[in-house]
Coordinates of C-alpha atoms and ligand atoms in Angstrom, one line a residue:
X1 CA 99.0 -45.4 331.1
X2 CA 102.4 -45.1 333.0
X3 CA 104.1 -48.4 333.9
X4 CA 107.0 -48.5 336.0
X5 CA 108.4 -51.7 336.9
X6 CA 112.2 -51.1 337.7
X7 CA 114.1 -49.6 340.5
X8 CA 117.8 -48.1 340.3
X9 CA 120.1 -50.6 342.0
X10 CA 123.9 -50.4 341.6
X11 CA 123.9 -48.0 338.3
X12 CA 121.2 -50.0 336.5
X13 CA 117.5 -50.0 336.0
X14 CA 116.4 -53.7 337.0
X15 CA 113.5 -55.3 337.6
X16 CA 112.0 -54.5 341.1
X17 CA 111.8 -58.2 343.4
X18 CA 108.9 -56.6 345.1
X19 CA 105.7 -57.8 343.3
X20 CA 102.6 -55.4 344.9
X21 CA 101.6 -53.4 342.5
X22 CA 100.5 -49.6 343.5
X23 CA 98.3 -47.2 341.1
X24 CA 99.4 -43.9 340.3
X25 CA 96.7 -40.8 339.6
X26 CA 96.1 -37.8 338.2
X27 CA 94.7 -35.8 341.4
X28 CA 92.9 -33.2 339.2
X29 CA 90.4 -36.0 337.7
X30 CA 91.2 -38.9 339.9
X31 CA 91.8 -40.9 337.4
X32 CA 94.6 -44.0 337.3
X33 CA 97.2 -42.9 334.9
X34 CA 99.6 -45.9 336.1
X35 CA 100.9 -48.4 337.8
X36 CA 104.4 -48.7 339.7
X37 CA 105.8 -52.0 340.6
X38 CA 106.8 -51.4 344.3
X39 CA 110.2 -52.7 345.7
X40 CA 109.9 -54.6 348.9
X41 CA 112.4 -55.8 351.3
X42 CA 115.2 -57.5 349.4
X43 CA 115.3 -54.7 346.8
X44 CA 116.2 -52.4 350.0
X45 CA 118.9 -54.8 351.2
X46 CA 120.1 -55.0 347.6
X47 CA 120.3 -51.1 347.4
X48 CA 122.0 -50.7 350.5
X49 CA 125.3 -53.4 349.7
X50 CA 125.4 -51.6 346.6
X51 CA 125.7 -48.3 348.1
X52 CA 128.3 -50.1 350.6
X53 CA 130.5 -50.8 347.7
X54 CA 130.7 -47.9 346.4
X55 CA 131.4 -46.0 349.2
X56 CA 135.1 -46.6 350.1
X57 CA 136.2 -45.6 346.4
X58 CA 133.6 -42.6 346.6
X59 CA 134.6 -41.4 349.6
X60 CA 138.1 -40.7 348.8
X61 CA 137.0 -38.8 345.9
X62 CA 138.2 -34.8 346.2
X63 CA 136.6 -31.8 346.2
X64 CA 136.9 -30.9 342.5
X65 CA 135.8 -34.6 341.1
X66 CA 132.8 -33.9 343.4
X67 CA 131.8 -30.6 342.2
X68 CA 131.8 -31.9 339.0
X69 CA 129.1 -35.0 339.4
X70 CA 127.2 -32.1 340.9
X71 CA 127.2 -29.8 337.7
X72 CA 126.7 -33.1 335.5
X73 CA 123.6 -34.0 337.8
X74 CA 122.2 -30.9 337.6
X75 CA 122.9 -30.5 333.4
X76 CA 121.3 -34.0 333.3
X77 CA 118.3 -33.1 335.2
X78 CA 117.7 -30.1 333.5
X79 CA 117.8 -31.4 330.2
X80 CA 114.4 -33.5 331.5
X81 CA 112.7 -30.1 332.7
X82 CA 109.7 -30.7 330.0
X83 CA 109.1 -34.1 331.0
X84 CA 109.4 -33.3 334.8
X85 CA 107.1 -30.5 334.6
X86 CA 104.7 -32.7 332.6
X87 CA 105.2 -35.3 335.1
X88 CA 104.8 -32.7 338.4
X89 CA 101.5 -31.7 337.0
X90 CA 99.8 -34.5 335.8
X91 CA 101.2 -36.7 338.9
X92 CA 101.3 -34.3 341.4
X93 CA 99.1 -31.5 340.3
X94 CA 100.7 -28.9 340.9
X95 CA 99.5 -25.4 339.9
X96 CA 101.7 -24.5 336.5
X97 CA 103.5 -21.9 338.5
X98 CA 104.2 -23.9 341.4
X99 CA 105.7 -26.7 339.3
X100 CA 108.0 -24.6 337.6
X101 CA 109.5 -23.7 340.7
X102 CA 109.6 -27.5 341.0
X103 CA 111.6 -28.4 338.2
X104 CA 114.1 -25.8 338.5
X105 CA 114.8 -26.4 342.2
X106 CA 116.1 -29.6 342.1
X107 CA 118.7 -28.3 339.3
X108 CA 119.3 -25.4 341.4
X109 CA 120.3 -27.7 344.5
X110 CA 122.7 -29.9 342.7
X111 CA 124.7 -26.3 341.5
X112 CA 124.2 -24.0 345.1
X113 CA 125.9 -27.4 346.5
X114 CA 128.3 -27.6 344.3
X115 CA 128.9 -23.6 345.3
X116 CA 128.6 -24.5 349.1
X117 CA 131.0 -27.3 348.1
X118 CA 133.5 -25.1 346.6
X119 CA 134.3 -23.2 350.2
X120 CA 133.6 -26.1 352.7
X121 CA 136.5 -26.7 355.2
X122 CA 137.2 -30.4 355.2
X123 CA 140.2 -30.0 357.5
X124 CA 140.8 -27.8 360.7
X125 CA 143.2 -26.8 363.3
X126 CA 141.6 -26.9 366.2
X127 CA 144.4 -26.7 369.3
X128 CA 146.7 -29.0 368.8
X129 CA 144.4 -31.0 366.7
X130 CA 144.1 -31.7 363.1
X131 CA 140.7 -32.4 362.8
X132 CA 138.9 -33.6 359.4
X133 CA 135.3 -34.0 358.5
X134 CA 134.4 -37.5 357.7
X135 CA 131.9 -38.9 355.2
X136 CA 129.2 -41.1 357.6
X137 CA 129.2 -43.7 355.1
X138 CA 125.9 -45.1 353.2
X139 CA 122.7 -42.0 354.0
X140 CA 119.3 -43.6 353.7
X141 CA 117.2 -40.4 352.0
X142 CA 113.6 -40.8 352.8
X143 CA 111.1 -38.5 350.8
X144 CA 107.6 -37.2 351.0
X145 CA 105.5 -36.8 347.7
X146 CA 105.3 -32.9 347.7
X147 CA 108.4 -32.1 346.3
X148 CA 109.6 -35.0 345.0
X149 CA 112.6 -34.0 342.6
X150 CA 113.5 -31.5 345.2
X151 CA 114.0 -33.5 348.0
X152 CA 115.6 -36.4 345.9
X153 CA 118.1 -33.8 344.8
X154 CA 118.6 -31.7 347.3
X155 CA 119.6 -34.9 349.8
X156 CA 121.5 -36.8 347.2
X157 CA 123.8 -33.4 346.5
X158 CA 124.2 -33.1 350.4
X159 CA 125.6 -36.4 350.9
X160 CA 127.4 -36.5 347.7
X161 CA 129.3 -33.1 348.8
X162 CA 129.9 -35.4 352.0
X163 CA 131.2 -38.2 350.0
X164 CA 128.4 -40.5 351.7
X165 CA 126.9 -42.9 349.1
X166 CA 122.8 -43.2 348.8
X167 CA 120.2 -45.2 349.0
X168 CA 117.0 -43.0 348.1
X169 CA 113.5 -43.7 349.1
X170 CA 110.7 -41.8 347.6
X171 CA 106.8 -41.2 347.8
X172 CA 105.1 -44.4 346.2
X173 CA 102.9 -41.4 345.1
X174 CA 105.4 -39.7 342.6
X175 CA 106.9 -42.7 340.9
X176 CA 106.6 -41.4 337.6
X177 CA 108.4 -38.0 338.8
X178 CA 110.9 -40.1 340.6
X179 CA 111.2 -42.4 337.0
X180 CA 112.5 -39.1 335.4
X181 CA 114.8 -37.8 337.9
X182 CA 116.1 -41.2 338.1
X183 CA 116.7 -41.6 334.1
X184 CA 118.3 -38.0 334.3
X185 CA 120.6 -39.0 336.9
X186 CA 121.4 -41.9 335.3
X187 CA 122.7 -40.2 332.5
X188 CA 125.0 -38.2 334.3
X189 CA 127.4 -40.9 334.3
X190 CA 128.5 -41.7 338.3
X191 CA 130.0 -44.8 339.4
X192 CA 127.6 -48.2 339.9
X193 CA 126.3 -47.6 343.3
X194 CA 127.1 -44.5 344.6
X195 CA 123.1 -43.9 344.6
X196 CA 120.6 -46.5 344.4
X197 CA 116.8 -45.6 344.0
X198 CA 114.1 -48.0 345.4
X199 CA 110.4 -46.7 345.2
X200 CA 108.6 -48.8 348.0
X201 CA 106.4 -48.4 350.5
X202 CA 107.3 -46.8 354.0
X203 CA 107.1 -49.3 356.3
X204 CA 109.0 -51.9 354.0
X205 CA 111.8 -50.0 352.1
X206 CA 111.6 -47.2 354.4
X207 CA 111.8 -49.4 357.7
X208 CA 114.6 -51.7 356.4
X209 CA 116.9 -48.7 355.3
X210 CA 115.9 -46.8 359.2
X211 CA 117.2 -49.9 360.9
X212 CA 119.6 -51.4 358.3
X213 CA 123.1 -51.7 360.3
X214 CA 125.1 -51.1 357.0
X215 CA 123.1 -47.3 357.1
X216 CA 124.9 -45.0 359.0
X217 CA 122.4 -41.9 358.3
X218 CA 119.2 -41.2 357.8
X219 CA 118.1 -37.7 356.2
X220 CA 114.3 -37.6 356.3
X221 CA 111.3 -35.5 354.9
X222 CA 107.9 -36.3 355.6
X223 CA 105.5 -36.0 358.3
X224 CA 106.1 -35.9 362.4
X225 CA 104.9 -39.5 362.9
X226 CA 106.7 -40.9 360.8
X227 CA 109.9 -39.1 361.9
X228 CA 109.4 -40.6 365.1
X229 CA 109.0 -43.9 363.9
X230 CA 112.4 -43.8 361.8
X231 CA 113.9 -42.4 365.2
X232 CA 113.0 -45.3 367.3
X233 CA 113.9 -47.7 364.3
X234 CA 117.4 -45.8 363.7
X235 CA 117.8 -46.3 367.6
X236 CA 119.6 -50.0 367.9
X237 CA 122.4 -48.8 365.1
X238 CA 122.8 -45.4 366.4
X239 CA 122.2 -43.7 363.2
X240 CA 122.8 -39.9 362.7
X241 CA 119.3 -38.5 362.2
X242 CA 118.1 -36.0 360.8
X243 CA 114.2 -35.2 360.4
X244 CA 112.4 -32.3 358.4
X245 CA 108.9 -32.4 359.7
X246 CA 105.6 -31.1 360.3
X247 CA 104.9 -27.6 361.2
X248 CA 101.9 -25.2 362.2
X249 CA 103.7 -22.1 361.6
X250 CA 102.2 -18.6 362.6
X251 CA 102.4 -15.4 360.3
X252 CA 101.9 -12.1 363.0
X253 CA 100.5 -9.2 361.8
X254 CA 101.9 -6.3 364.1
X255 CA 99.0 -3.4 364.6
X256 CA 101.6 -1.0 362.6
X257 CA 101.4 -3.2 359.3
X258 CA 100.9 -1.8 355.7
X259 CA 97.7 -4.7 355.1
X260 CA 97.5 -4.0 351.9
X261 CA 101.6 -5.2 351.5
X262 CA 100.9 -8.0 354.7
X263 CA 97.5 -9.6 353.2
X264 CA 98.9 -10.7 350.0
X265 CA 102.1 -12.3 351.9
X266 CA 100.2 -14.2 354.7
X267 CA 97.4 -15.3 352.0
X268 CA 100.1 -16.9 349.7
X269 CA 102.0 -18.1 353.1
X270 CA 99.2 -20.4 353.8
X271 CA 98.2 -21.6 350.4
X272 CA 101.7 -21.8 348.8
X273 CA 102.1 -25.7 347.2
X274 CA 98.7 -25.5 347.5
X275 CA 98.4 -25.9 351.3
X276 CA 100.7 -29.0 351.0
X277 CA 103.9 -27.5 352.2
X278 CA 105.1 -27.8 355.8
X279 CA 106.3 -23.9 355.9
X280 CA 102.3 -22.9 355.3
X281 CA 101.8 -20.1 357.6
X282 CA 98.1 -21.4 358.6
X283 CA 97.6 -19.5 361.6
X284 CA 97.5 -16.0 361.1
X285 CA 97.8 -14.0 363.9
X286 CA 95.7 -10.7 363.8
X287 CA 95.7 -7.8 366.3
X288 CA 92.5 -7.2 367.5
X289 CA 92.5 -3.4 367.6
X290 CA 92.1 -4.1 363.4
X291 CA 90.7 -7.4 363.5
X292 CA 87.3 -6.3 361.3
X293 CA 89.6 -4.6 358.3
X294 CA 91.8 -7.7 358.3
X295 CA 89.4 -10.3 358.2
X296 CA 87.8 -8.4 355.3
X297 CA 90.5 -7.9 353.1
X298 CA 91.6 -11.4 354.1
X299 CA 88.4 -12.8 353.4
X300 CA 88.6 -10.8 349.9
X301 CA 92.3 -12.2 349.3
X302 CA 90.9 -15.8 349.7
X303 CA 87.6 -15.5 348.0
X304 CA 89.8 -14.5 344.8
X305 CA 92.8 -17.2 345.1
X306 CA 91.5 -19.6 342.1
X307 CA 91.1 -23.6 342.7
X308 CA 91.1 -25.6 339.8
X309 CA 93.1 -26.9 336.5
X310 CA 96.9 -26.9 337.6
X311 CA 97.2 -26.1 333.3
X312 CA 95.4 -23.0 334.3
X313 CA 98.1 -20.2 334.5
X314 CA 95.5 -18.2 337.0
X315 CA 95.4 -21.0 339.1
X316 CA 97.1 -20.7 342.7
X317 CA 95.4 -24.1 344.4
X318 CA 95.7 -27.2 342.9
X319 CA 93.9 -30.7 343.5
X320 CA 95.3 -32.5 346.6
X321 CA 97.7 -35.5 346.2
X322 CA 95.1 -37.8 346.9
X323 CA 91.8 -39.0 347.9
X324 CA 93.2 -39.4 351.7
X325 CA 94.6 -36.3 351.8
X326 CA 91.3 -34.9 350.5
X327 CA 89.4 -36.4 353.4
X328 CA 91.5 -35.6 355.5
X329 CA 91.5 -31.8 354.8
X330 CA 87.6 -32.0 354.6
X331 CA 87.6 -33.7 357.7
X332 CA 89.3 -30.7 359.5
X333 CA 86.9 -28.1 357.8
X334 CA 84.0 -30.1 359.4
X335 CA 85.9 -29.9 363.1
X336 CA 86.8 -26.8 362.4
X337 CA 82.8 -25.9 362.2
X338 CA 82.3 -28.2 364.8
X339 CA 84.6 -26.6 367.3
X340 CA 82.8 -23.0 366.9
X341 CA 85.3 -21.4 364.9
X342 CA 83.7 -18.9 362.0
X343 CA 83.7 -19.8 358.3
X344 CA 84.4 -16.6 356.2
X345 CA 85.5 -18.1 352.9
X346 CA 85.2 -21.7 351.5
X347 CA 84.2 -24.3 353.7
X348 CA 83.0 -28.4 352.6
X349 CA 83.2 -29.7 349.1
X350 CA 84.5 -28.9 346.1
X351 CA 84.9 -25.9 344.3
X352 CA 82.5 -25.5 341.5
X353 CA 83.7 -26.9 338.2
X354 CA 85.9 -29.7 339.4
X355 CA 85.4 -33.3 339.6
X356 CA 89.1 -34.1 341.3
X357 CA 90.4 -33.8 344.9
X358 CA 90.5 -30.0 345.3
X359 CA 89.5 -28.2 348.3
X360 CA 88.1 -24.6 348.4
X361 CA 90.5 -22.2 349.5
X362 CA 88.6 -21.6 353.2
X363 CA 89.1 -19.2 355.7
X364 CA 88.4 -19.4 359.6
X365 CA 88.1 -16.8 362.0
X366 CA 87.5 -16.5 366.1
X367 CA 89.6 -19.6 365.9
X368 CA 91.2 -20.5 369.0
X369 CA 95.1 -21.5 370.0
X370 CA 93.9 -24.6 371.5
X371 CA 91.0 -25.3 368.9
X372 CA 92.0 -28.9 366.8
X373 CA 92.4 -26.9 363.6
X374 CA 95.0 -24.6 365.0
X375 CA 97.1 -27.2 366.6
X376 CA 97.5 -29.9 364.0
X377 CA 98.8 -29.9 360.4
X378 CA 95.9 -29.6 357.7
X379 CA 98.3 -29.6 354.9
X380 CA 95.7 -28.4 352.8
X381 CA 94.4 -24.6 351.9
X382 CA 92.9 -23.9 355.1
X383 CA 94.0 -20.2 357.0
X384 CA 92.7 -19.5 360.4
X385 CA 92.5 -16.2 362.3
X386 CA 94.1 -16.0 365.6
X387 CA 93.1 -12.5 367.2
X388 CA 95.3 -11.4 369.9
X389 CA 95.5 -8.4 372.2
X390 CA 98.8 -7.0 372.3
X391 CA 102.1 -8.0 371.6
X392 CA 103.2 -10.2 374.5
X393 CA 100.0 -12.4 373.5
X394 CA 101.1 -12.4 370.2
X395 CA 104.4 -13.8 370.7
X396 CA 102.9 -16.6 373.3
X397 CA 100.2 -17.3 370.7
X398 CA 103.2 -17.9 368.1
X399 CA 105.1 -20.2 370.6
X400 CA 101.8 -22.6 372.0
X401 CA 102.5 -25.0 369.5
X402 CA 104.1 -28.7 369.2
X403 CA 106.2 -27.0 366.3
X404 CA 108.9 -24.9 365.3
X405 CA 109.7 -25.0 361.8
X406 CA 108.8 -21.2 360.6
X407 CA 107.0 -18.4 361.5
X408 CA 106.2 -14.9 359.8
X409 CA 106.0 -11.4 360.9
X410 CA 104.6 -8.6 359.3
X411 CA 105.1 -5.2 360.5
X412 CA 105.8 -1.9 359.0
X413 CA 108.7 -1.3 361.6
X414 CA 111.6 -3.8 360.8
X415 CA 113.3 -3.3 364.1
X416 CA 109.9 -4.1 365.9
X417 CA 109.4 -7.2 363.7
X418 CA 113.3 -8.2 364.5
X419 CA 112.4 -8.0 368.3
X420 CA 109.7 -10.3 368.0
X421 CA 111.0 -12.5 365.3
X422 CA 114.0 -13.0 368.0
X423 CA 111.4 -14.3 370.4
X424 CA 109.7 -17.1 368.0
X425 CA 110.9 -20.2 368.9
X426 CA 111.5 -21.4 365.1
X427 CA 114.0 -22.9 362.6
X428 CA 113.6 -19.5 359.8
X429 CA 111.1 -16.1 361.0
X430 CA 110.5 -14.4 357.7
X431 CA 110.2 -10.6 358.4
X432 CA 107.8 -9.2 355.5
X433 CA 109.0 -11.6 353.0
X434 CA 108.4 -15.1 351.3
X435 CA 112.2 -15.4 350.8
X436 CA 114.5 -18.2 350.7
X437 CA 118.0 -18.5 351.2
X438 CA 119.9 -22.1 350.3
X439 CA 123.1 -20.7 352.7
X440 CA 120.7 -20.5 355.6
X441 CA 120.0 -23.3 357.8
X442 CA 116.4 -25.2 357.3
X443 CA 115.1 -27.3 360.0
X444 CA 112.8 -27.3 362.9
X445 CA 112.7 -27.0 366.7
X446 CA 110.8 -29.2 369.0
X447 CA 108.8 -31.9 367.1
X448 CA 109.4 -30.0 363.4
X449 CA 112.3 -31.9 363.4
X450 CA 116.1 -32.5 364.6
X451 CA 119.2 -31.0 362.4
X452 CA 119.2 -28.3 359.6
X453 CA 119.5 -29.2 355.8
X454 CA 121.1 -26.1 353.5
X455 CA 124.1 -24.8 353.6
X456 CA 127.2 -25.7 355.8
X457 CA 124.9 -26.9 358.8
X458 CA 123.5 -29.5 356.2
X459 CA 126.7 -30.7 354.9
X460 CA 127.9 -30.7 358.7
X461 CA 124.9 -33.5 359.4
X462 CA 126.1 -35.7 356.5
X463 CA 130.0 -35.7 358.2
X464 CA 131.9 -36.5 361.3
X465 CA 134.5 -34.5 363.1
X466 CA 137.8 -36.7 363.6
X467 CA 140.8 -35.3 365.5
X468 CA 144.5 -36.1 364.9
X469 CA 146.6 -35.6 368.2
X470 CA 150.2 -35.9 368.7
X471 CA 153.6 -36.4 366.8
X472 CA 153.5 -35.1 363.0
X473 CA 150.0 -34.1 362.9
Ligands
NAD501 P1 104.9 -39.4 355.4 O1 105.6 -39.3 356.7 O2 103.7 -40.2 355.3 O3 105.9 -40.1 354.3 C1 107.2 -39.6 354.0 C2 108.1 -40.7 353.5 O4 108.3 -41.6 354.6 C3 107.4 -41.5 352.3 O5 108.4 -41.9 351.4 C4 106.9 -42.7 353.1 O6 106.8 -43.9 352.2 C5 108.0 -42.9 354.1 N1 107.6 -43.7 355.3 C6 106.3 -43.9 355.8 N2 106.4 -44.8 356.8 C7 107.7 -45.1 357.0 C8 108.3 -45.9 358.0 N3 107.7 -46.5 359.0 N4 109.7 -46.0 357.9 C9 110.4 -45.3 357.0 N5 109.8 -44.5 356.0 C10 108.4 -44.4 356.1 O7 104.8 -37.9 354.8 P2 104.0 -37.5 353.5 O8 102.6 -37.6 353.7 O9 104.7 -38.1 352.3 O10 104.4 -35.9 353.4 C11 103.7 -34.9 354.1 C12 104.4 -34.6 355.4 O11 105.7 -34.2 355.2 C13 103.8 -33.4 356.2 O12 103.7 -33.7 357.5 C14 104.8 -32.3 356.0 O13 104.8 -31.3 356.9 C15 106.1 -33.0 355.9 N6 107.1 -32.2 355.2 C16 108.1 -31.6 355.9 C17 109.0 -30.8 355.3 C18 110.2 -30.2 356.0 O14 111.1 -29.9 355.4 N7 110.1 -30.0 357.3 C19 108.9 -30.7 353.9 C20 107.9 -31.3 353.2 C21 107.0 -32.1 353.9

């Protein structure tokens, strides 16, 4: 059994003032594997005046001292990798594939910022105009449970770039992940303060650091609700927000696509981090002119993507985080069914064999733009077919959605799939690819999100543009 009972408050572990008590699981059994002392209110307040004091010295740090924290952070959290990946598996259960991707991303982050660092223009000439970018001041980073270290890192090297201080809020439902980036970080040596780490729950820690008048950002992961909830809260002290959310992204197959190359990439679009991953491309938009062969080799692809033991190397879908989550992604199958779209793989229940919260990998098709199941998040391993007539429809299909964080399109002509990946209305189009690029902008249009993260547009969100005018500037 795991216990956690401190938080990270002005460079020390200490004893969290908070006294609810929250249990921790291992989602591919269900059993409690520990317990995590929450952090309530005070602990918040606590975590913010420390990251108040240390922000005048930190701020004034330079580029070089800077770039330096970020190669010790990312040493220090590499050294945990065993422990992290132990932790990402057990805690979050992540497929053993998936969760090395986990464990070196976070490292990763902490040296591509350093790189981004390296190159950044803190000063400009713009007319007559000196104009320098600005550290904010103290960021609130709020985190979602499936990436933990990732998002932890990947915020806290943004805003250290900056020279903003941190107060970090994570999942209640990866406290033991978030106990090992924390002791890594720890050890890389950084002034008292500079970032504090308080696991507690949302709408305690999280709503005292979104309205806190000593926070002057918020950088946020998690789902859209919840986004708008920190908006309204950041409201009254005019925070600079910005929000990573929710998405129902589309993969289009064009009629001229190689399936056998397309299949593969929209199959593991949709049931990458297990379903649990707001890029999933879970509507899969299918030309009906070859609507029978891709439903069939879908249907194939699906029926052969393994659910089960995240220790398994062969396995692609792990357990959900949790029993909510569960029921919630069983929930949609049923409305799915409900609604009149067609089951062609999976479906209800569990997958034979396993006693935790997995889902079967399941496949609609006939499903409908305006059908539940193609309009909200599942964030589980559910892919729907979308057929469509011709292009045009395609593209609408894409758009006639709430979100507009990424999209895919699959096509055997790249300058066809450029024209209509010009016309999705989306933060990143993949063209015929699962790629990622830390320089490019991440972030969503409409209610996916406001602001990018990555590269020099995230670094931008964490600063302020002030302008010198007049004699000796
Ligand atoms: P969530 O919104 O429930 O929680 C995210 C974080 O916000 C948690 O730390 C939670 O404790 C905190 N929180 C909850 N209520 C709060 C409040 N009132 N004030 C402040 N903080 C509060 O999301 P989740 O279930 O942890 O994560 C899944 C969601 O995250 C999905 O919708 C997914 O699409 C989204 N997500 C988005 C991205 C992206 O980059 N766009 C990446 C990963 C996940």
């Amino acid at each position: 059994m795991h216990s956690i009972d401190t938080i990270y408050i002005d460079g020390r572990f200490v004893t969290a003032h908070g006294t609810e008590l929250f249990d921790l699981h291992n989602p591919a059994t269900g059993a409690v594997t520990g317990r995590v002392r929450l952090a309530d209110e005070e602990d918040a307040r606590a975590a913010i005046a420390a990251a108040k004091r240390a922000f005048p010295a930190f701020s004034r740090t330079g580029k070089a001292e800077r770039i330096d924290m970020l190669h010790r952070l990312a040493d220090a959290v590499a050294a945990r990798r065993d422990d992290l990946l132990d932790a990402v598996i057990d805690e979050y259960g992540a497929p053993a594939s998936r969760a090395a991707f986990m464990v070196d991303h976070p490292v990763n982050a902490f040296r591509e910022t350093a790189e981004l660092l390296a190159d950044y223009p803190f000063l400009r000439r713009m007319g007559t105009a000196a104009v320098s970018m600005e550290p904010l001041g103290v960021a609130g980073l709020i985190t979602p449970w499936n990436s933990n270290a990732g998002f932890i890192c990947g915020k806290l090297a943004t805003a250290i770039a900056a020279g903003c201080t941190a107060v970090i809020k994570p999942s209640e439902m990866s406290a033991r992940q978030t106990q090992i980036v924390t002791e890594a970080l720890h050890a890389a040596g950084l002034a008292p303060g500079l970032f504090n780490i308080v696991t507690g729950r949302g709408d305690r820690v999280g709503a005292v650091i979104s309205s806190h008048a000593d926070v002057a950002k918020i950088s946020f992961t998690g789902s859209t609700a919840t986004g708008k909830a920190i908006l309204r809260a950041a409201a009254d002290t005019l925070k600079r927000v910005t929000l990573e959310l929710g998405g129902k992204s589309p993969t289009v197959i064009l009629d001229d696509a190689d399936l056998s190359q397309a299949i593969p990439i929209a199959v593991n679009a949709a049931f990458m981090n297990s379903g649990q991953a707001c890029i999933a491309g879970t509507r899969l938009l299918a030309p009906r002119s070859r609507l029978a062969e891709i439903e069939a080799l879908t249907k194939a692809a699906v029926e052969a993507v393994r659910a089960g033991d995240p220790r398994d190397p062969a396995t692609i879908v792990g357990p959900m985080v949790s029993r909510t989550q569960w029921e919630r992604v069983q929930r949609y199958i049923r409305v799915g069914i409900e609604e009149g779209a067609v089951l062609l793989a999976g479906g209800a229940g569990r997958p034979d064999g396993t006693e935790g919260w997995f889902v079967r990998p399941t496949l609609f098709t006939a499903v409908r733009n305006d059908m539940t199941i193609a309009r909200e998040e599942i964030f589980g391993p559910v892919l729907s077919i979308l057929p469509y007539e011709d292009e045009e429809e395609a593209i609408a299909i894409a758009n006639d959605t709430v979100y507009g964080l990424q999209a895919y399109v699959l096509s055997g002509d790249t300058a066809r799939a450029r024209r209509v990946a010009e016309r999705i209305v989306a933060g990143r189009v993949l063209i015929n690819s699962l790629t990622h690029d830390p320089k490019a902008p991440f972030g969503g249009f409409k209610q996916s999100g406001i602001g990018r993260e990555y590269g020099s547009f995230g670094l931008d969100a964490f600063l302020e543009p002030k302008a010198l005018l007049g004699e000796g500037v």
